[in-house]
XYZ file of C-alpha atoms in Angstrom:
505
model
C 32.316 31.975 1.639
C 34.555 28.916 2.761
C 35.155 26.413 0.357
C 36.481 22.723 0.941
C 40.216 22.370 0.679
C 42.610 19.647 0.146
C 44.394 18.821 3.584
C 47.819 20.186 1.172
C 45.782 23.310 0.920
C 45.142 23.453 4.566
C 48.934 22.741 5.369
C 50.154 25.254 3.040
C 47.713 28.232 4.202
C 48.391 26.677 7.641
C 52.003 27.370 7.472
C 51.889 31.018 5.880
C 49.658 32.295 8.415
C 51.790 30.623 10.870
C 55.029 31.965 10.001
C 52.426 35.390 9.780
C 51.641 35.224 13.693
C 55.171 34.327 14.414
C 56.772 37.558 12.691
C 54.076 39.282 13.649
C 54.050 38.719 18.101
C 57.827 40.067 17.472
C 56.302 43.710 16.829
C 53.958 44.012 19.874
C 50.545 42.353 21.256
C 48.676 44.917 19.182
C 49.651 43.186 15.704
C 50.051 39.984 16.242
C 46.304 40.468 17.780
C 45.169 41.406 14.560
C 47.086 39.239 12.359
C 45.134 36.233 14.282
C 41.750 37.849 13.959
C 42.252 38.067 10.075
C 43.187 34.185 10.538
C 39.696 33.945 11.769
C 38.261 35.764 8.647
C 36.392 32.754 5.955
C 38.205 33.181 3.076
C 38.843 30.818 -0.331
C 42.592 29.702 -0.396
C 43.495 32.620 -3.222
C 42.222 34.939 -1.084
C 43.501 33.314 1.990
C 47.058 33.395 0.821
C 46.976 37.161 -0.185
C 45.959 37.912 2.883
C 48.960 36.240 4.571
C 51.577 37.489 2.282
C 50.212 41.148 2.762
C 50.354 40.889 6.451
C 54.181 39.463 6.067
C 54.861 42.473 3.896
C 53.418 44.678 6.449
C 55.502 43.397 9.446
C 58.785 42.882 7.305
C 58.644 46.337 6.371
C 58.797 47.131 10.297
C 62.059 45.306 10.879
C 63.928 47.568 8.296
C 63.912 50.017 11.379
C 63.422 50.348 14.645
C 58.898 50.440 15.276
C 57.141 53.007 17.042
C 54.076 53.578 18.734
C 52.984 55.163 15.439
C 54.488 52.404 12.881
C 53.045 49.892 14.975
C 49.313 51.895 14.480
C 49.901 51.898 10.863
C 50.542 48.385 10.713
C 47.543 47.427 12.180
C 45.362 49.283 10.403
C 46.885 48.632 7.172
C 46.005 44.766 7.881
C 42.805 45.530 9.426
C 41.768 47.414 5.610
C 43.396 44.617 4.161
C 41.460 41.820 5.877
C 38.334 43.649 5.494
C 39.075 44.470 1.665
C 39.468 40.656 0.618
C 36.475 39.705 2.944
C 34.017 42.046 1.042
C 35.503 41.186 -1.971
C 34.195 37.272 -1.944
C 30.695 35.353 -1.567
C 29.745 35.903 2.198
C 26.791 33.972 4.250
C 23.677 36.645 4.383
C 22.755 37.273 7.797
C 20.320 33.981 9.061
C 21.478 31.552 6.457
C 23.125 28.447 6.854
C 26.918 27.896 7.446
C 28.491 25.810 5.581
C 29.497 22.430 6.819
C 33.514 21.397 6.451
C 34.690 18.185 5.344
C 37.191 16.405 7.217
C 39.904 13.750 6.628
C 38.874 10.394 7.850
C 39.585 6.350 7.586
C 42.189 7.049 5.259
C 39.966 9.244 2.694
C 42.206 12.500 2.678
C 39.121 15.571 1.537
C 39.375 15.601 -2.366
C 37.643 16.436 -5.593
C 34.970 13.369 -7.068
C 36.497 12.484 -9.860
C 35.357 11.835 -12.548
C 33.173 14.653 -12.009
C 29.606 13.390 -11.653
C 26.849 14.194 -14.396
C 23.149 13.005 -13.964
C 21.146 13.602 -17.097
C 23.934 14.736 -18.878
C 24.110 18.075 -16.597
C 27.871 18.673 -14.639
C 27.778 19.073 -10.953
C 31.323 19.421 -9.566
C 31.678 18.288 -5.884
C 33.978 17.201 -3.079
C 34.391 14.022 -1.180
C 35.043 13.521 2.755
C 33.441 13.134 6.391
C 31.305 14.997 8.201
C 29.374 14.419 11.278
C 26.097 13.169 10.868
C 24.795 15.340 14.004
C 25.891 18.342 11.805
C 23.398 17.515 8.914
C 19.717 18.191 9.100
C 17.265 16.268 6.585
C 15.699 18.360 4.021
C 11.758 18.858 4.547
C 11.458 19.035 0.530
C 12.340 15.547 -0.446
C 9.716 14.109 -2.150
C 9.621 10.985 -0.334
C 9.235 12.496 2.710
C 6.691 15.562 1.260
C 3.434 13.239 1.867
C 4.237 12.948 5.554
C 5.430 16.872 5.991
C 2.224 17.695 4.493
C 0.543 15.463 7.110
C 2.224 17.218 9.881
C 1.442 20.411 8.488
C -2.246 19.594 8.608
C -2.477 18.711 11.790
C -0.297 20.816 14.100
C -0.494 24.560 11.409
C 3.341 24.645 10.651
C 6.019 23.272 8.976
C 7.897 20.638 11.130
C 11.564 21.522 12.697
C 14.883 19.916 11.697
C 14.051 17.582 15.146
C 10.697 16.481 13.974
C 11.440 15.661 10.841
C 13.895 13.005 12.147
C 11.265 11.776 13.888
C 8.702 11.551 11.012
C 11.576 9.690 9.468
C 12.153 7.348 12.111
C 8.927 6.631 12.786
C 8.836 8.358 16.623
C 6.320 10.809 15.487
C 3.064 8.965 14.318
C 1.161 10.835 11.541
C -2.039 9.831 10.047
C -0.522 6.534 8.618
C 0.376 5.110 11.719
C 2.978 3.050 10.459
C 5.698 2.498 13.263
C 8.937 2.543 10.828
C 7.195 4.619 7.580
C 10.655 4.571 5.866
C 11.891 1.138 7.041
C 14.967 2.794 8.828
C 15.220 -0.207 11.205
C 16.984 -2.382 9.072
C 18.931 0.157 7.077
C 20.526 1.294 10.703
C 21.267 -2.137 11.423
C 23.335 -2.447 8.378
C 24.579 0.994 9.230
C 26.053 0.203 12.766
C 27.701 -3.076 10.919
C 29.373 -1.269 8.263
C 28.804 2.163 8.024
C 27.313 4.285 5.322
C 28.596 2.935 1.883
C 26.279 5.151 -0.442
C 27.668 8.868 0.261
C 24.420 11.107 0.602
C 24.969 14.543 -1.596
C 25.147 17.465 0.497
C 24.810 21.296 -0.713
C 27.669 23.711 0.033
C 25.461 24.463 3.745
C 24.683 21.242 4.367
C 21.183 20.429 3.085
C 20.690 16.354 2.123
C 19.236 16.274 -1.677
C 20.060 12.966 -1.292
C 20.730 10.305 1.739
C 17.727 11.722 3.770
C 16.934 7.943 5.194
C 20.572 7.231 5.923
C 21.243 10.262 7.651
C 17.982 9.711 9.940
C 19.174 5.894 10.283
C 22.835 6.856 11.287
C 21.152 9.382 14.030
C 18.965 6.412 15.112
C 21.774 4.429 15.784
C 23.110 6.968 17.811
C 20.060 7.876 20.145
C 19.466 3.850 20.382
C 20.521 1.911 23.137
C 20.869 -1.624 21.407
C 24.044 -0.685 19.629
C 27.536 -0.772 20.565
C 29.646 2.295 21.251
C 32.079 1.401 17.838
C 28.439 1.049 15.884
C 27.748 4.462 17.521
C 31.038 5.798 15.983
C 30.649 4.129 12.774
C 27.413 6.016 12.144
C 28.105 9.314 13.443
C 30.909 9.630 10.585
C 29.992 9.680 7.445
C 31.198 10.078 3.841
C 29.354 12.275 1.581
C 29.693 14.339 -1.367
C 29.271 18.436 -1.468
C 28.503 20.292 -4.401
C 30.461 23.369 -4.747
C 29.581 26.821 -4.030
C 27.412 28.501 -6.567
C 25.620 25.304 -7.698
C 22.533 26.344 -9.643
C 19.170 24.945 -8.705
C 19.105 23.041 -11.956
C 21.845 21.211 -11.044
C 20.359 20.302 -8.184
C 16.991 19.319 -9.630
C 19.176 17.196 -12.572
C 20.941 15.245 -9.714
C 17.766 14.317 -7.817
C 15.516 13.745 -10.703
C 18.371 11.614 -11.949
C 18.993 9.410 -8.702
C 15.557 8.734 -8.206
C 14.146 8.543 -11.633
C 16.584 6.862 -13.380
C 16.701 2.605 -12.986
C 20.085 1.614 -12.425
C 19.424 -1.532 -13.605
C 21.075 -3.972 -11.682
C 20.370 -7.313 -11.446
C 19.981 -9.067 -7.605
C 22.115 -11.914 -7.350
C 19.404 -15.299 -7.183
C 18.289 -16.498 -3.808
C 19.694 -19.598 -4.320
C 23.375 -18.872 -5.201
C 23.541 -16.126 -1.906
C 21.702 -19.276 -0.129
C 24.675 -21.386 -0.878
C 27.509 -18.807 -0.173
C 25.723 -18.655 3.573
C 26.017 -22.268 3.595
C 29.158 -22.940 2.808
C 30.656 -20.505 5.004
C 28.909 -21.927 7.509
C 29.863 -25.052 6.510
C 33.700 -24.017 6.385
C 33.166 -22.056 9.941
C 31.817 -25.739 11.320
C 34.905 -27.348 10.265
C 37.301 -24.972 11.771
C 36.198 -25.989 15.035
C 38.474 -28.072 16.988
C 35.808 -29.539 18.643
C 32.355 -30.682 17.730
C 30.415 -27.647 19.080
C 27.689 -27.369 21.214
C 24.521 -26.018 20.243
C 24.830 -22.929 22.201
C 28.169 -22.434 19.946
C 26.467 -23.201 16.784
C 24.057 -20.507 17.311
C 27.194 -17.999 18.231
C 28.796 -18.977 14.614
C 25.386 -18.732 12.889
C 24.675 -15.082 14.419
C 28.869 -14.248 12.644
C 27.586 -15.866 9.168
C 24.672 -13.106 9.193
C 26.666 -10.279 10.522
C 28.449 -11.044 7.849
C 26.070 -11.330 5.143
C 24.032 -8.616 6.552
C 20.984 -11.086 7.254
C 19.600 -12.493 10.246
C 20.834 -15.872 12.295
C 16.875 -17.170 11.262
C 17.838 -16.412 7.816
C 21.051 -18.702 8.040
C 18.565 -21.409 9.872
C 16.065 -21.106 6.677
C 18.845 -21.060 3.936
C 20.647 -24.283 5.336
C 17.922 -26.075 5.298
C 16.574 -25.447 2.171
C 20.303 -25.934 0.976
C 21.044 -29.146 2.360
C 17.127 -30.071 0.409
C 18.485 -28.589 -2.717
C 21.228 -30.888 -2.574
C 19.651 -34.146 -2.415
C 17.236 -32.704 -5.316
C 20.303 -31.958 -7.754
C 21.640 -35.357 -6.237
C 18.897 -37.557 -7.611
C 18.121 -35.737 -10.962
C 22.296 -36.206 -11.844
C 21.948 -39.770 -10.308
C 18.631 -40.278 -12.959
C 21.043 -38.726 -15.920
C 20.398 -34.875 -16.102
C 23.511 -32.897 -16.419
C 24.241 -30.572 -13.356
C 23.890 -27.342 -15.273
C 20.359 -28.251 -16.205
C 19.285 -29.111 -12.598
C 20.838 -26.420 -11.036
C 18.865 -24.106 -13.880
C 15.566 -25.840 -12.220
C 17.039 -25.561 -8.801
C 17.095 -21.932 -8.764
C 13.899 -21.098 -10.416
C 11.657 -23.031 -7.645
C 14.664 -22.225 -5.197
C 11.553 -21.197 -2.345
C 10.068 -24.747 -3.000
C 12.186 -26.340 -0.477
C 11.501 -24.167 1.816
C 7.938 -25.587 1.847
C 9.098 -29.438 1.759
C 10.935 -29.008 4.762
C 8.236 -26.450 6.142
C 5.856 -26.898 9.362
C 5.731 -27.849 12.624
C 7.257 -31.667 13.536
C 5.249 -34.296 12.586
C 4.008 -32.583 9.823
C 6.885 -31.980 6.650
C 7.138 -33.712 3.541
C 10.742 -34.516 4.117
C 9.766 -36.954 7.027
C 8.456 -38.799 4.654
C 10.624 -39.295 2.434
C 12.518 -41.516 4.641
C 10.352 -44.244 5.174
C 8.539 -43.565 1.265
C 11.197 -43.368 -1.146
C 8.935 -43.540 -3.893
C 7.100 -40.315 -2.670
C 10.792 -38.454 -2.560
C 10.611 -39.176 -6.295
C 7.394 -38.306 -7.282
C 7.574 -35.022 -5.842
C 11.127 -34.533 -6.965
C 10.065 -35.358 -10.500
C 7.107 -33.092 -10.487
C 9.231 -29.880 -9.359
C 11.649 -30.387 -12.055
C 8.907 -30.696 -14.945
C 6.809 -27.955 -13.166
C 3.959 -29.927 -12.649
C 3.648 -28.330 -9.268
C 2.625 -24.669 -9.786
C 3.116 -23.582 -6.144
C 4.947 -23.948 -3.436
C 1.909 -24.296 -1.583
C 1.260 -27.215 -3.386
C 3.831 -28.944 -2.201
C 3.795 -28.398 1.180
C 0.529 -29.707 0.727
C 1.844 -33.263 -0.372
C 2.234 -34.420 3.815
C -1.458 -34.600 4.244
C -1.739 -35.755 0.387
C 1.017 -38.881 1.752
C -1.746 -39.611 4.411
C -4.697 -40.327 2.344
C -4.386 -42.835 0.176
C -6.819 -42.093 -1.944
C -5.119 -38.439 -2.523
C -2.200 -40.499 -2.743
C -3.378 -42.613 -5.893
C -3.922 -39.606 -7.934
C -0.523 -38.042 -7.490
C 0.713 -41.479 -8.610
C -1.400 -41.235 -12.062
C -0.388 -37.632 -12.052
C 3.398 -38.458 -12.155
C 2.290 -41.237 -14.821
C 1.123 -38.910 -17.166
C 2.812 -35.595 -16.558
C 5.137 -36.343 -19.670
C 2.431 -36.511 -22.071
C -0.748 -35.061 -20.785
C 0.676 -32.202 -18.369
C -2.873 -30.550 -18.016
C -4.360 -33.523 -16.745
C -1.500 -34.098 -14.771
C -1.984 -30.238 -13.008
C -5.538 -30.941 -12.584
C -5.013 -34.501 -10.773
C -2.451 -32.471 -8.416
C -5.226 -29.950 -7.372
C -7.997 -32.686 -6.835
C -5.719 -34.773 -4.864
C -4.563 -31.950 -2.645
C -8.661 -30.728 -2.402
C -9.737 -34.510 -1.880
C -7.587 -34.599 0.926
C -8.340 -31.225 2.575
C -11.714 -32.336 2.882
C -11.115 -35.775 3.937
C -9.068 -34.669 7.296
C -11.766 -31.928 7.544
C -14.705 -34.783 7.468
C -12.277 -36.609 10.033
C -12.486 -34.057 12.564
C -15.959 -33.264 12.594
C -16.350 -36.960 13.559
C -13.543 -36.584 16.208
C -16.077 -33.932 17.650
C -18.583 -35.686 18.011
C -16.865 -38.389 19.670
C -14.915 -35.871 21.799
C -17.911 -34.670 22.908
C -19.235 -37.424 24.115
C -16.397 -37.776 26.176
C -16.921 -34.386 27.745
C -20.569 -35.348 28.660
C -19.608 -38.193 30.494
C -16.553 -37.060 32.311
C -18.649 -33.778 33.438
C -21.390 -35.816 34.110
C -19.526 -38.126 36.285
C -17.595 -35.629 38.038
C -19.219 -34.603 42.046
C -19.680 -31.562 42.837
C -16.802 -31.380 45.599
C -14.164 -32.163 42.956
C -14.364 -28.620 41.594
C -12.779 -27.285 44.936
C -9.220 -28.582 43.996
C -9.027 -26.562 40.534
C -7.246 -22.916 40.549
C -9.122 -19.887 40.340
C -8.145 -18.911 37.073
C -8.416 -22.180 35.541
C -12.305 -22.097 36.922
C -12.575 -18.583 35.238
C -11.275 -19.938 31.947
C -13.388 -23.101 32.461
C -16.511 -21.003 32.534
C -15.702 -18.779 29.829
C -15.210 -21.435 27.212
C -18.677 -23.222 28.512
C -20.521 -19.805 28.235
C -18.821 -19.413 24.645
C -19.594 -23.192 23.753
C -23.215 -23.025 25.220
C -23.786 -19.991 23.195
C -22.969 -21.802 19.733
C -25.301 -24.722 20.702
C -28.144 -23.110 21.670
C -27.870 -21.430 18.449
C -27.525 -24.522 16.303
C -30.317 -25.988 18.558
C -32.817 -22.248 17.681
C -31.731 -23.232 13.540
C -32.619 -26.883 13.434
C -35.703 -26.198 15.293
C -37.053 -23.366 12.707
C -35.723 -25.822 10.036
C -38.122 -28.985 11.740
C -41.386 -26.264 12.440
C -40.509 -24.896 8.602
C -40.898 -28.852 7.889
């Protein structure tokens, strides 16, 4: 069976069975026929390059004399017995099975061996590196991620699913029992795909078959059959690098390599949100000063969508993490200003990095950090409370806008920040009544802007003639008398209750 060569392999067997063809077109059709259908024959490169030198034997030995008809039969058939001699004498594909697939040279990775030569549990399996084409590779139905949903498929339609349908269980295009719409979350994995290509090589068999890289295979292929990427995405996909085990690799090599990749914990530690937070920032940051102009809005969102192509995040994500930055800042700002050392705060900083998200969180007219303009003294309080952990959510402090509005609610985060030092309990549980107290104050507040609202409603109704209704849209009428319907409804019902609560009486 074909193995992988090195492209000097290639060139070298390339240029013996070209010198091969050359000698042999000199000595008739007939030969130099044959010599190019042994070219065709798979063969390893030993057996390649016996071949070769036989056949230049064979038609050197003809130019010693002048060739005949009958010389010239010889010759063939003494390279025909040759060819077929070294072809039965290797590894050949049984009739049905697979072919094997070929690595190819490719973005400046010349076909080689993986060196050092990869062991998972201790167990050798020697392979080569290059580039096939994704469209060559099929995933493998007996991955045990993907077994659940095979099994699934099996169930319902009586048969195992084709190499076609399995890309679609993988991508999601073929909805099993689940229902999920991307079951392997493929989406984002072929977004980062069509940005920079496939940087883990899957591990192919000898034929082809994935025993690892199943999802990036199916999310390179995605790329390819979608129409929201670019036709250098496209090609970025469609090539990838992978690594091939050798012919004659036992099935316990195989089941050491996956039960390694997938059992094993490779124990690496994700960088913290905050520090990737403040590389996004400051190459915004550095983008922003580039400019020779200030820019425009519409060319700050352009720069922000380069920052997360980039970083391999979205523009949002650039939004969220300057924000939270630039409130990170003016926290480590006033605890160095108050006399904590920088390491220290930036320690504190990190831990409840997703806290200022939520100070800077909500809709306008409705974040803590509005405040803090107009109420320095709140700025601190909640600044000191996140440092000491008095806050034990981020919820918690979003919470502190409506807290700022009630100043009763207000009162008791004051005590709390009095006391947090040496009664941090009491402290926690002041934070939680304040934030409750409040709740149910604005709650209280609107049932009493109900009923006033409804008064309001009774009158203008009330006052409103009957001809006036003739200037409103139909579909503002039909929404009109849905809500009234859906309104009625609740007050006859609260009406039925209170009056089996008064004949109860």
């Amino acid at each position: 069976m074909t193995i992988s060569t090195t492209p000097q392999t290639v060139d070298a067997i390339r240029a013996i069975l070209d010198r091969a063809i050359g000698v042999a077109a000199a000595y008739g059709s007939e030969i130099e026929n044959e010599v190019r259908e042994a070219a065709k024959l798979p063969l390893d490169r030993e057996s390649a390059e016996r071949l070769y030198a036989r056949v230049l034997t064979i038609v050197s030995n003809l130019g010693t004399n002048e060739t005949n008809a009958e010389q010239r039969a010889e010759a063939v058939e003494n390279i025909r017995r040759e060819a077929a001699a070294l072809a039965t004498s290797i590894d050949r594909p049984t009739p049905g099975s697979k072919a094997q697939v070929t690595l190819v040279d490719r973005n400046g990775l010349e076909v080689r061996e993986v060196a050092p030569t990869p062991q998972f549990n201790g167990v050798i399996v020697p392979m080569m590196e290059g580039y096939v084409d994704v469209l060559t590779l099929d995933p493998w139905d007996q991955n045990h991620r993907v077994i659940l949903h095979v099994e699934d498929f099996v169930a319902q339609y009586g048969r195992q699913p084709d190499s076609a349908e399995l890309v679609g269980i993988l991508q999601g295009s073929i909805r099993l029992q689940a229902g999920e719409e991307d079951p392997f979350k493929l989406r984002p994995l072929a977004s980062s795909i069509a940005r920079k290509g496939v940087e883990r090589p899957p591990i192919i068999t000898h034929t082809g078959t994935p025993h690892d890289g199943n999802r990036r295979i199916a999310a390179s292929r995605f790329v390819l059959q979608s129409d929201e990427f670019t036709a250098e995405q496209k090609e970025r996909a469609r090539w990838i690098r992978v690594w091939q085990t050798r012919p004659g690799v036992t099935d316990d090599q195989l089941n050491a390599m996956v039960l390694a990749l997938n059992f094993e914990e490779d124990h690496k530690v994700e960088w913290p949100e905050y520090v990737k937070a403040k590389l996004v920032a400051e190459e915004f940051r550095t983008r922003l000063e580039t400019e020779l102009k200030l820019p425009t809005a519409a060319r700050e969102r352009v720069i922000r969508s380069e920052v997360a192509a980039k970083f391999a995040i979205k523009p949002q994500d650039v939004t969220r993490y300057l924000r939270m930055v630039q409130w990170a800042e003016d926290f480590t700002d006033y605890h160095v200003e108050s006399g904590k050392t920088e390491a220290e705060v930036s320690y504190r900083t990190n831990k409840g990095f997703q806290w200022f998200y939520e100070l800077d969180a909500g809709p306008t007219g409705s974040k803590v950090t509005e405040r803090f303009e107009k109420d320095p003294d709140l700025r601190a309080m909640i600044y000191d409370l996140m440092f000491d952990s008095t806050f034990e959510s981020g919820a918690q402090v979003r919470a502190m806008y409506q807290v700022a509005n009630d100043d009763e609610a207000y009162q008791q985060v004051v005590r709390a920040h009095q006391i947090r030092e040496t009664q941090k309990a009491e402290a926690k549980e002041l934070i939680v009544d304040a934030i409750n107290g409040a709740r149910e104050r604005v709650r209280a507040g609107k049932a009493v802007a109900l009923d006033q609202y409804a008064l309001g409603i009774i009158k203008r109704l009330g006052d409103t003639p009957a001809n006036a209704w003739a200037t409103l849209d139909v579909d503002l009428l039909k929404n009109l008398r849905r809500t009234l319907i859906a309104t009625l409804g609740a007050v006859e019902g609260e009406l039925s209750v209170r009056a089996g609560s008064l004949e109860s009486d």
